[in-house]
Amino acid sequence: MSRVRFHIGLTVGLVLTASVAIVAPVMAQPTTVEPNYTITVDPSTRGATISDSMYGVFFEDINFAADGGLYAELVRNRSFEFLPADNTSYTGMTGWTTAASEHGAGTATTVDDDARLNERNRTYLQLELSSAADAWYGVGNAGYNSGIALRAGEHYDFSMWARTTASGGTPLAVAVETATGGVLAAPLSLTVRTDSWTKYTGTLTAKQTTDAGRLLVRAGGTGTLRLDMVSLLPRDTFRGHANGLRKDLAEKIAALRPGFVRFPGGCLVNTGSHEGYDEASGWQRERSYQWKDTVGPVETRATNQNFWGYNQSYGLGYFEYFQFSEDIGAMPLPVVPALVTGCGENRATADEALLQRHIQDTLDLIEFANGPVTSTWGKLRADMGHPKPFGLTHLSVGNEENLPEEYFANFEQFRDAIMAKYPDITVIGNSGPDDTGGTFETLWAKNRAAGVAMVDEHYYNSPKWFLQNNARYDGYDRSGPKVFLGEYASLDNKLYNSLAEAAYMTGLERNADVVKLASYAPLLSNIDNVQWKPDLIWFDNDESWGSTSYEVQQLFMNNVGDRVVPSTATGAVVGPQPITGAIGLSTWATSAAYDEVKVTAPDGTVLFSDDFSAGSGQWTPLAGRGDWSVVDGEFVQSDAAAQDTLIKGFDPQTSEYDLSVKARKISGAEGFLICFGVKDSGNFYWWNLGGWNNTQGAIEKAVGGGKEQLITKPNSVTTGTTYDLKVQVRGTKVTLYVGGQEWGSFDDTKVMEPFAQVVTEDERTGELILKVVNAQDTDAVTRVDLGGLRVRKTARMTTITGDPGEQNTRSAEPIKPVTTTVSGLGSTFTRTFPANSVTFLRIRTR
């Protein structure tokens, strides 16, 4: 084949962020040390083209990512709809307290009656005022985290809807103060004049910077005052949009230069117990995310208590998602409910009319995004300030469904309807919640047979898994559906996790003809409201910081390249280790009983035996949860709600043994967990029988707290039945038996590849981008052979390195990229890549 032509420019192109340090040129490294790795590049062969939208971001309202996060609104529960955190009683006063001057008097209650602002925003605040002259009574709100954050000199737009019965009107004083009454902004004086809902506005200008402000709305006089949609928004939002986004968070996302934005979830898309209006609780309890709830004027939008157990105002809705995607040059990629639950739930709608309504809602969504202003939903988009279509091209149906048959039947109805009306839209299916197993295989087979264009894969695994699976997509069918890796992460936020992810990303790029889209997840987390970790960007009410994975993702996303230049690497790998460690028992959302635990050598010698006649003194709790005790000669975990109740027993001190145990489910949602190879609470194997709400069985391997599945198959257990279980461990191989019959086996022999690389070409600048990850504690002396290609002797190098156990925090961000100019390059050269590092070399061709 002819040699590939590289495009030559006059300058070296490299995207730098403000955090990148640029230092003096670094001279060529000595080459006296014998290389332990070799990278060989083949510039004569053209590799896969890399999509412009290869890397993107996934936004889900988890960890208080929207209200109190990316959405700039400073008032918590501005519409008096939110449920309290414990869900024990509904008052509508979540986030609010009463506030009065010395002689101010009155009562504050929330009301849902015919005087409401509108049907979706049903609850409002009613103040019965009985103050003396020159006295004030009302309410205060401290927002999220420790209070409302203000910056000195900045403007904050206040608004509210109000009505009064007072014939001469009701005077209002609006202020932002400290908890002790210190004035943070000159107060506003407003007068509510009529008994019809009217919007009142004003501007507060901060006198000082604080993160502990409190908004006060107090009224004078007597009468009945009704308030709703009490709002305080910074004027300095991202791109200056009204009802806009918090600037520092939006800027951090924009700095990634994402190719797409996947929204609004995630688990909150397809889980929920209410599909219509519920008279008892309003629009509150776990209604699945539906786009029509989130558009139009903010005072007409619904609120919702989402899957993650807290309230959403929907002030950040579909219009704002589309607008943000457009602002940062990213492709919008919405996810719509498939009416089959996922994320550990197993329900599918039997209501055909409801399914058809959701399908029509999806068609209406496409019209909202792309339709002309003369169409019903295109007109709404225009009325919201965006006559031009948003240019929607991709849409995903469903998220992590555990019922593959039911999900795919619904998915095909969605796809058929969309393709009939909008044939240019790419409709994306999914493969369930895991990277392997029965659901994964079933859904992939169905997607493939139906000719689905793209399949969404999700997985969260240990760093070891990512270092063992760099070649995952090497064997995928090049003519089959493309892969959208919609959610992935290594389960912690330390540099070592980021290095493992970086090594894996070299495999994603190498397989860019199969993997077309990929997004780390989740994106945002409020430091005081964490429901899932790891996360890419962390924040409180006035600060934000990127995790080590943010730094790695930004480096990759800003230096993707246009195509892959084929390359290979040779060098040491880390081989498999035999399974050693203690035995253990556990439960998950289940009460279970265990008895006759025995460990024997292969020759039958008894190494350990416990029938619990002498109590449970040979067992040690590791997880610190559950209620373990000996009851009637059995070892019982009696708390049917407790999750992960791991308790550790005998350590055989060998990798050659048999573990037998009798297990019986007493009550609860799942089955039982038989543990082996237990090192500590974050490193073990367990045999999960009756998992996932008693629908699946699996062998799960926990490494550093993250779990991966080595076997997954349909399985359930029967309450009250005693099961004879046996785990046979032979080095790296494990065979499992139920009632003497083999249930399954695995051989944990995967090697770990701590050294990974990929080469791409930036056609605009005429540069090779050599990306090398060294995720181990020793330097990697590496010989690089560019296949005879003539290149400049100097290159731009960006490195992220440090203590693998380090992480970026609110107080310090030690893991940052450093950029230097290096020399001594040629068609072949030797370079030492530091221990625990990601290195990008942008090499200019002649």
PDB file of N, CA and C in Angstrom, residues 380-438:
ATOM      1  N   LEU A 380     -43.826  25.640  20.234  1.00  0.00           N
ATOM      2  CA  LEU A 380     -43.463  25.773  21.641  1.00  0.00           C
ATOM      3  C   LEU A 380     -41.971  26.076  21.780  1.00  0.00           C
ATOM      4  N   ARG A 381     -41.142  25.369  21.022  1.00  0.00           N
ATOM      5  CA  ARG A 381     -39.700  25.652  21.041  1.00  0.00           C
ATOM      6  C   ARG A 381     -39.445  27.109  20.681  1.00  0.00           C
ATOM      7  N   ALA A 382     -40.107  27.592  19.630  1.00  0.00           N
ATOM      8  CA  ALA A 382     -39.930  28.981  19.212  1.00  0.00           C
ATOM      9  C   ALA A 382     -40.424  29.943  20.286  1.00  0.00           C
ATOM     10  N   ASP A 383     -41.558  29.626  20.896  1.00  0.00           N
ATOM     11  CA  ASP A 383     -42.090  30.474  21.959  1.00  0.00           C
ATOM     12  C   ASP A 383     -41.141  30.541  23.147  1.00  0.00           C
ATOM     13  N   MET A 384     -40.335  29.494  23.336  1.00  0.00           N
ATOM     14  CA  MET A 384     -39.366  29.484  24.427  1.00  0.00           C
ATOM     15  C   MET A 384     -38.081  30.203  24.056  1.00  0.00           C
ATOM     16  N   GLY A 385     -38.011  30.712  22.812  1.00  0.00           N
ATOM     17  CA  GLY A 385     -36.878  31.543  22.432  1.00  0.00           C
ATOM     18  C   GLY A 385     -35.920  30.934  21.444  1.00  0.00           C
ATOM     19  N   HIS A 386     -36.319  29.831  20.785  1.00  0.00           N
ATOM     20  CA  HIS A 386     -35.395  29.170  19.860  1.00  0.00           C
ATOM     21  C   HIS A 386     -36.144  28.730  18.601  1.00  0.00           C
ATOM     22  N   PRO A 387     -36.409  29.657  17.690  1.00  0.00           N
ATOM     23  CA  PRO A 387     -37.108  29.279  16.449  1.00  0.00           C
ATOM     24  C   PRO A 387     -36.338  28.260  15.615  1.00  0.00           C
ATOM     25  N   LYS A 388     -35.033  28.356  15.605  1.00  0.00           N
ATOM     26  CA  LYS A 388     -34.216  27.446  14.805  1.00  0.00           C
ATOM     27  C   LYS A 388     -34.260  26.038  15.392  1.00  0.00           C
ATOM     28  N   PRO A 389     -34.402  25.002  14.555  1.00  0.00           N
ATOM     29  CA  PRO A 389     -34.378  23.624  15.069  1.00  0.00           C
ATOM     30  C   PRO A 389     -33.055  23.294  15.759  1.00  0.00           C
ATOM     31  N   PHE A 390     -33.120  22.385  16.727  1.00  0.00           N
ATOM     32  CA  PHE A 390     -31.920  21.991  17.454  1.00  0.00           C
ATOM     33  C   PHE A 390     -31.092  20.951  16.692  1.00  0.00           C
ATOM     34  N   GLY A 391     -31.642  20.307  15.692  1.00  0.00           N
ATOM     35  CA  GLY A 391     -30.879  19.356  14.891  1.00  0.00           C
ATOM     36  C   GLY A 391     -30.654  18.027  15.574  1.00  0.00           C
ATOM     37  N   LEU A 392     -31.691  17.474  16.174  1.00  0.00           N
ATOM     38  CA  LEU A 392     -31.604  16.165  16.821  1.00  0.00           C
ATOM     39  C   LEU A 392     -31.363  15.080  15.778  1.00  0.00           C
ATOM     40  N   THR A 393     -30.353  14.210  16.022  1.00  0.00           N
ATOM     41  CA  THR A 393     -30.057  13.118  15.085  1.00  0.00           C
ATOM     42  C   THR A 393     -30.084  11.738  15.743  1.00  0.00           C
ATOM     43  N   HIS A 394     -29.883  11.686  17.081  1.00  0.00           N
ATOM     44  CA  HIS A 394     -29.816  10.408  17.786  1.00  0.00           C
ATOM     45  C   HIS A 394     -30.774  10.450  18.979  1.00  0.00           C
ATOM     46  N   LEU A 395     -31.368   9.293  19.265  1.00  0.00           N
ATOM     47  CA  LEU A 395     -32.293   9.185  20.387  1.00  0.00           C
ATOM     48  C   LEU A 395     -32.217   7.766  20.933  1.00  0.00           C
ATOM     49  N   SER A 396     -32.147   7.649  22.252  1.00  0.00           N
ATOM     50  CA  SER A 396     -32.017   6.341  22.890  1.00  0.00           C
ATOM     51  C   SER A 396     -33.316   5.978  23.604  1.00  0.00           C
ATOM     52  N   VAL A 397     -33.705   4.716  23.516  1.00  0.00           N
ATOM     53  CA  VAL A 397     -34.946   4.242  24.133  1.00  0.00           C
ATOM     54  C   VAL A 397     -34.592   3.303  25.279  1.00  0.00           C
ATOM     55  N   GLY A 398     -34.910   3.719  26.492  1.00  0.00           N
ATOM     56  CA  GLY A 398     -34.717   2.861  27.656  1.00  0.00           C
ATOM     57  C   GLY A 398     -33.326   2.942  28.246  1.00  0.00           C
ATOM     58  N   ASN A 399     -33.186   2.323  29.436  1.00  0.00           N
ATOM     59  CA  ASN A 399     -31.933   2.378  30.188  1.00  0.00           C
ATOM     60  C   ASN A 399     -31.842   1.202  31.151  1.00  0.00           C
ATOM     61  N   GLU A 400     -30.897   0.310  30.907  1.00  0.00           N
ATOM     62  CA  GLU A 400     -30.537  -0.765  31.840  1.00  0.00           C
ATOM     63  C   GLU A 400     -31.719  -1.644  32.246  1.00  0.00           C
ATOM     64  N   GLU A 401     -32.565  -2.001  31.298  1.00  0.00           N
ATOM     65  CA  GLU A 401     -33.708  -2.862  31.619  1.00  0.00           C
ATOM     66  C   GLU A 401     -33.245  -4.278  31.963  1.00  0.00           C
ATOM     67  N   ASN A 402     -33.886  -4.861  32.986  1.00  0.00           N
ATOM     68  CA  ASN A 402     -33.564  -6.227  33.407  1.00  0.00           C
ATOM     69  C   ASN A 402     -34.482  -7.276  32.799  1.00  0.00           C
ATOM     70  N   LEU A 403     -35.510  -6.843  32.065  1.00  0.00           N
ATOM     71  CA  LEU A 403     -36.451  -7.775  31.437  1.00  0.00           C
ATOM     72  C   LEU A 403     -36.263  -7.680  29.930  1.00  0.00           C
ATOM     73  N   PRO A 404     -35.359  -8.472  29.366  1.00  0.00           N
ATOM     74  CA  PRO A 404     -34.986  -8.282  27.962  1.00  0.00           C
ATOM     75  C   PRO A 404     -36.123  -8.515  26.979  1.00  0.00           C
ATOM     76  N   GLU A 405     -36.964  -9.500  27.220  1.00  0.00           N
ATOM     77  CA  GLU A 405     -38.047  -9.776  26.276  1.00  0.00           C
ATOM     78  C   GLU A 405     -39.040  -8.612  26.238  1.00  0.00           C
ATOM     79  N   GLU A 406     -39.446  -8.171  27.426  1.00  0.00           N
ATOM     80  CA  GLU A 406     -40.421  -7.085  27.500  1.00  0.00           C
ATOM     81  C   GLU A 406     -39.830  -5.782  26.959  1.00  0.00           C
ATOM     82  N   TYR A 407     -38.560  -5.525  27.328  1.00  0.00           N
ATOM     83  CA  TYR A 407     -37.941  -4.297  26.837  1.00  0.00           C
ATOM     84  C   TYR A 407     -37.875  -4.279  25.319  1.00  0.00           C
ATOM     85  N   PHE A 408     -37.388  -5.351  24.734  1.00  0.00           N
ATOM     86  CA  PHE A 408     -37.164  -5.298  23.287  1.00  0.00           C
ATOM     87  C   PHE A 408     -38.475  -5.250  22.508  1.00  0.00           C
ATOM     88  N   ALA A 409     -39.513  -5.865  23.044  1.00  0.00           N
ATOM     89  CA  ALA A 409     -40.830  -5.767  22.385  1.00  0.00           C
ATOM     90  C   ALA A 409     -41.288  -4.305  22.347  1.00  0.00           C
ATOM     91  N   ASN A 410     -41.094  -3.594  23.456  1.00  0.00           N
ATOM     92  CA  ASN A 410     -41.448  -2.169  23.481  1.00  0.00           C
ATOM     93  C   ASN A 410     -40.519  -1.357  22.592  1.00  0.00           C
ATOM     94  N   PHE A 411     -39.225  -1.651  22.676  1.00  0.00           N
ATOM     95  CA  PHE A 411     -38.254  -0.908  21.871  1.00  0.00           C
ATOM     96  C   PHE A 411     -38.597  -0.964  20.385  1.00  0.00           C
ATOM     97  N   GLU A 412     -38.971  -2.140  19.903  1.00  0.00           N
ATOM     98  CA  GLU A 412     -39.276  -2.254  18.472  1.00  0.00           C
ATOM     99  C   GLU A 412     -40.488  -1.412  18.080  1.00  0.00           C
ATOM    100  N   GLN A 413     -41.447  -1.286  18.977  1.00  0.00           N
ATOM    101  CA  GLN A 413     -42.585  -0.416  18.669  1.00  0.00           C
ATOM    102  C   GLN A 413     -42.150   1.049  18.591  1.00  0.00           C
ATOM    103  N   PHE A 414     -41.288   1.472  19.527  1.00  0.00           N
ATOM    104  CA  PHE A 414     -40.742   2.831  19.463  1.00  0.00           C
ATOM    105  C   PHE A 414     -39.980   3.036  18.159  1.00  0.00           C
ATOM    106  N   ARG A 415     -39.099   2.096  17.850  1.00  0.00           N
ATOM    107  CA  ARG A 415     -38.247   2.263  16.674  1.00  0.00           C
ATOM    108  C   ARG A 415     -39.076   2.289  15.388  1.00  0.00           C
ATOM    109  N   ASP A 416     -40.046   1.399  15.284  1.00  0.00           N
ATOM    110  CA  ASP A 416     -40.867   1.363  14.070  1.00  0.00           C
ATOM    111  C   ASP A 416     -41.600   2.688  13.870  1.00  0.00           C
ATOM    112  N   ALA A 417     -42.154   3.228  14.954  1.00  0.00           N
ATOM    113  CA  ALA A 417     -42.901   4.480  14.842  1.00  0.00           C
ATOM    114  C   ALA A 417     -41.980   5.639  14.482  1.00  0.00           C
ATOM    115  N   ILE A 418     -40.794   5.671  15.083  1.00  0.00           N
ATOM    116  CA  ILE A 418     -39.846   6.755  14.802  1.00  0.00           C
ATOM    117  C   ILE A 418     -39.343   6.671  13.369  1.00  0.00           C
ATOM    118  N   MET A 419     -38.969   5.474  12.937  1.00  0.00           N
ATOM    119  CA  MET A 419     -38.421   5.320  11.592  1.00  0.00           C
ATOM    120  C   MET A 419     -39.475   5.600  10.511  1.00  0.00           C
ATOM    121  N   ALA A 420     -40.730   5.326  10.829  1.00  0.00           N
ATOM    122  CA  ALA A 420     -41.785   5.588   9.851  1.00  0.00           C
ATOM    123  C   ALA A 420     -41.960   7.083   9.610  1.00  0.00           C
ATOM    124  N   LYS A 421     -41.781   7.879  10.651  1.00  0.00           N
ATOM    125  CA  LYS A 421     -42.006   9.320  10.513  1.00  0.00           C
ATOM    126  C   LYS A 421     -40.705  10.089  10.361  1.00  0.00           C
ATOM    127  N   TYR A 422     -39.633   9.595  11.016  1.00  0.00           N
ATOM    128  CA  TYR A 422     -38.351  10.304  10.991  1.00  0.00           C
ATOM    129  C   TYR A 422     -37.230   9.311  10.672  1.00  0.00           C
ATOM    130  N   PRO A 423     -37.122   8.886   9.425  1.00  0.00           N
ATOM    131  CA  PRO A 423     -36.175   7.819   9.079  1.00  0.00           C
ATOM    132  C   PRO A 423     -34.711   8.202   9.265  1.00  0.00           C
ATOM    133  N   ASP A 424     -34.401   9.488   9.397  1.00  0.00           N
ATOM    134  CA  ASP A 424     -33.007   9.899   9.555  1.00  0.00           C
ATOM    135  C   ASP A 424     -32.537   9.863  11.008  1.00  0.00           C
ATOM    136  N   ILE A 425     -33.431   9.614  11.931  1.00  0.00           N
ATOM    137  CA  ILE A 425     -33.052   9.554  13.339  1.00  0.00           C
ATOM    138  C   ILE A 425     -32.425   8.196  13.649  1.00  0.00           C
ATOM    139  N   THR A 426     -31.274   8.191  14.296  1.00  0.00           N
ATOM    140  CA  THR A 426     -30.649   6.954  14.770  1.00  0.00           C
ATOM    141  C   THR A 426     -31.277   6.588  16.104  1.00  0.00           C
ATOM    142  N   VAL A 427     -31.961   5.439  16.145  1.00  0.00           N
ATOM    143  CA  VAL A 427     -32.644   4.977  17.359  1.00  0.00           C
ATOM    144  C   VAL A 427     -31.744   3.948  18.040  1.00  0.00           C
ATOM    145  N   ILE A 428     -31.374   4.216  19.278  1.00  0.00           N
ATOM    146  CA  ILE A 428     -30.377   3.414  19.997  1.00  0.00           C
ATOM    147  C   ILE A 428     -31.066   2.477  20.974  1.00  0.00           C
ATOM    148  N   GLY A 429     -30.722   1.188  20.887  1.00  0.00           N
ATOM    149  CA  GLY A 429     -31.186   0.203  21.857  1.00  0.00           C
ATOM    150  C   GLY A 429     -30.192   0.071  22.985  1.00  0.00           C
ATOM    151  N   ASN A 430     -30.404  -0.892  23.886  1.00  0.00           N
ATOM    152  CA  ASN A 430     -29.409  -1.100  24.942  1.00  0.00           C
ATOM    153  C   ASN A 430     -29.238  -2.571  25.254  1.00  0.00           C
ATOM    154  N   SER A 431     -28.259  -2.851  26.095  1.00  0.00           N
ATOM    155  CA  SER A 431     -27.898  -4.236  26.398  1.00  0.00           C
ATOM    156  C   SER A 431     -27.996  -4.546  27.878  1.00  0.00           C
ATOM    157  N   GLY A 432     -28.785  -3.749  28.620  1.00  0.00           N
ATOM    158  CA  GLY A 432     -28.978  -4.033  30.030  1.00  0.00           C
ATOM    159  C   GLY A 432     -27.942  -3.370  30.910  1.00  0.00           C
ATOM    160  N   PRO A 433     -27.882  -3.773  32.191  1.00  0.00           N
ATOM    161  CA  PRO A 433     -27.069  -3.061  33.175  1.00  0.00           C
ATOM    162  C   PRO A 433     -25.636  -3.551  33.331  1.00  0.00           C
ATOM    163  N   ASP A 434     -25.231  -4.596  32.598  1.00  0.00           N
ATOM    164  CA  ASP A 434     -23.924  -5.200  32.860  1.00  0.00           C
ATOM    165  C   ASP A 434     -23.143  -5.423  31.571  1.00  0.00           C
ATOM    166  N   ASP A 435     -21.862  -5.727  31.737  1.00  0.00           N
ATOM    167  CA  ASP A 435     -20.991  -5.936  30.582  1.00  0.00           C
ATOM    168  C   ASP A 435     -21.017  -7.368  30.082  1.00  0.00           C
ATOM    169  N   THR A 436     -21.726  -8.235  30.763  1.00  0.00           N
ATOM    170  CA  THR A 436     -21.801  -9.636  30.355  1.00  0.00           C
ATOM    171  C   THR A 436     -23.046 -10.246  30.974  1.00  0.00           C
ATOM    172  N   GLY A 437     -23.300 -11.524  30.744  1.00  0.00           N
ATOM    173  CA  GLY A 437     -24.400 -12.210  31.381  1.00  0.00           C
ATOM    174  C   GLY A 437     -25.581 -12.454  30.465  1.00  0.00           C
ATOM    175  N   GLY A 438     -26.603 -13.104  31.010  1.00  0.00           N
ATOM    176  CA  GLY A 438     -27.738 -13.534  30.214  1.00  0.00           C
ATOM    177  C   GLY A 438     -28.517 -12.393  29.587  1.00  0.00           C
TER     178      GLY A 438
END
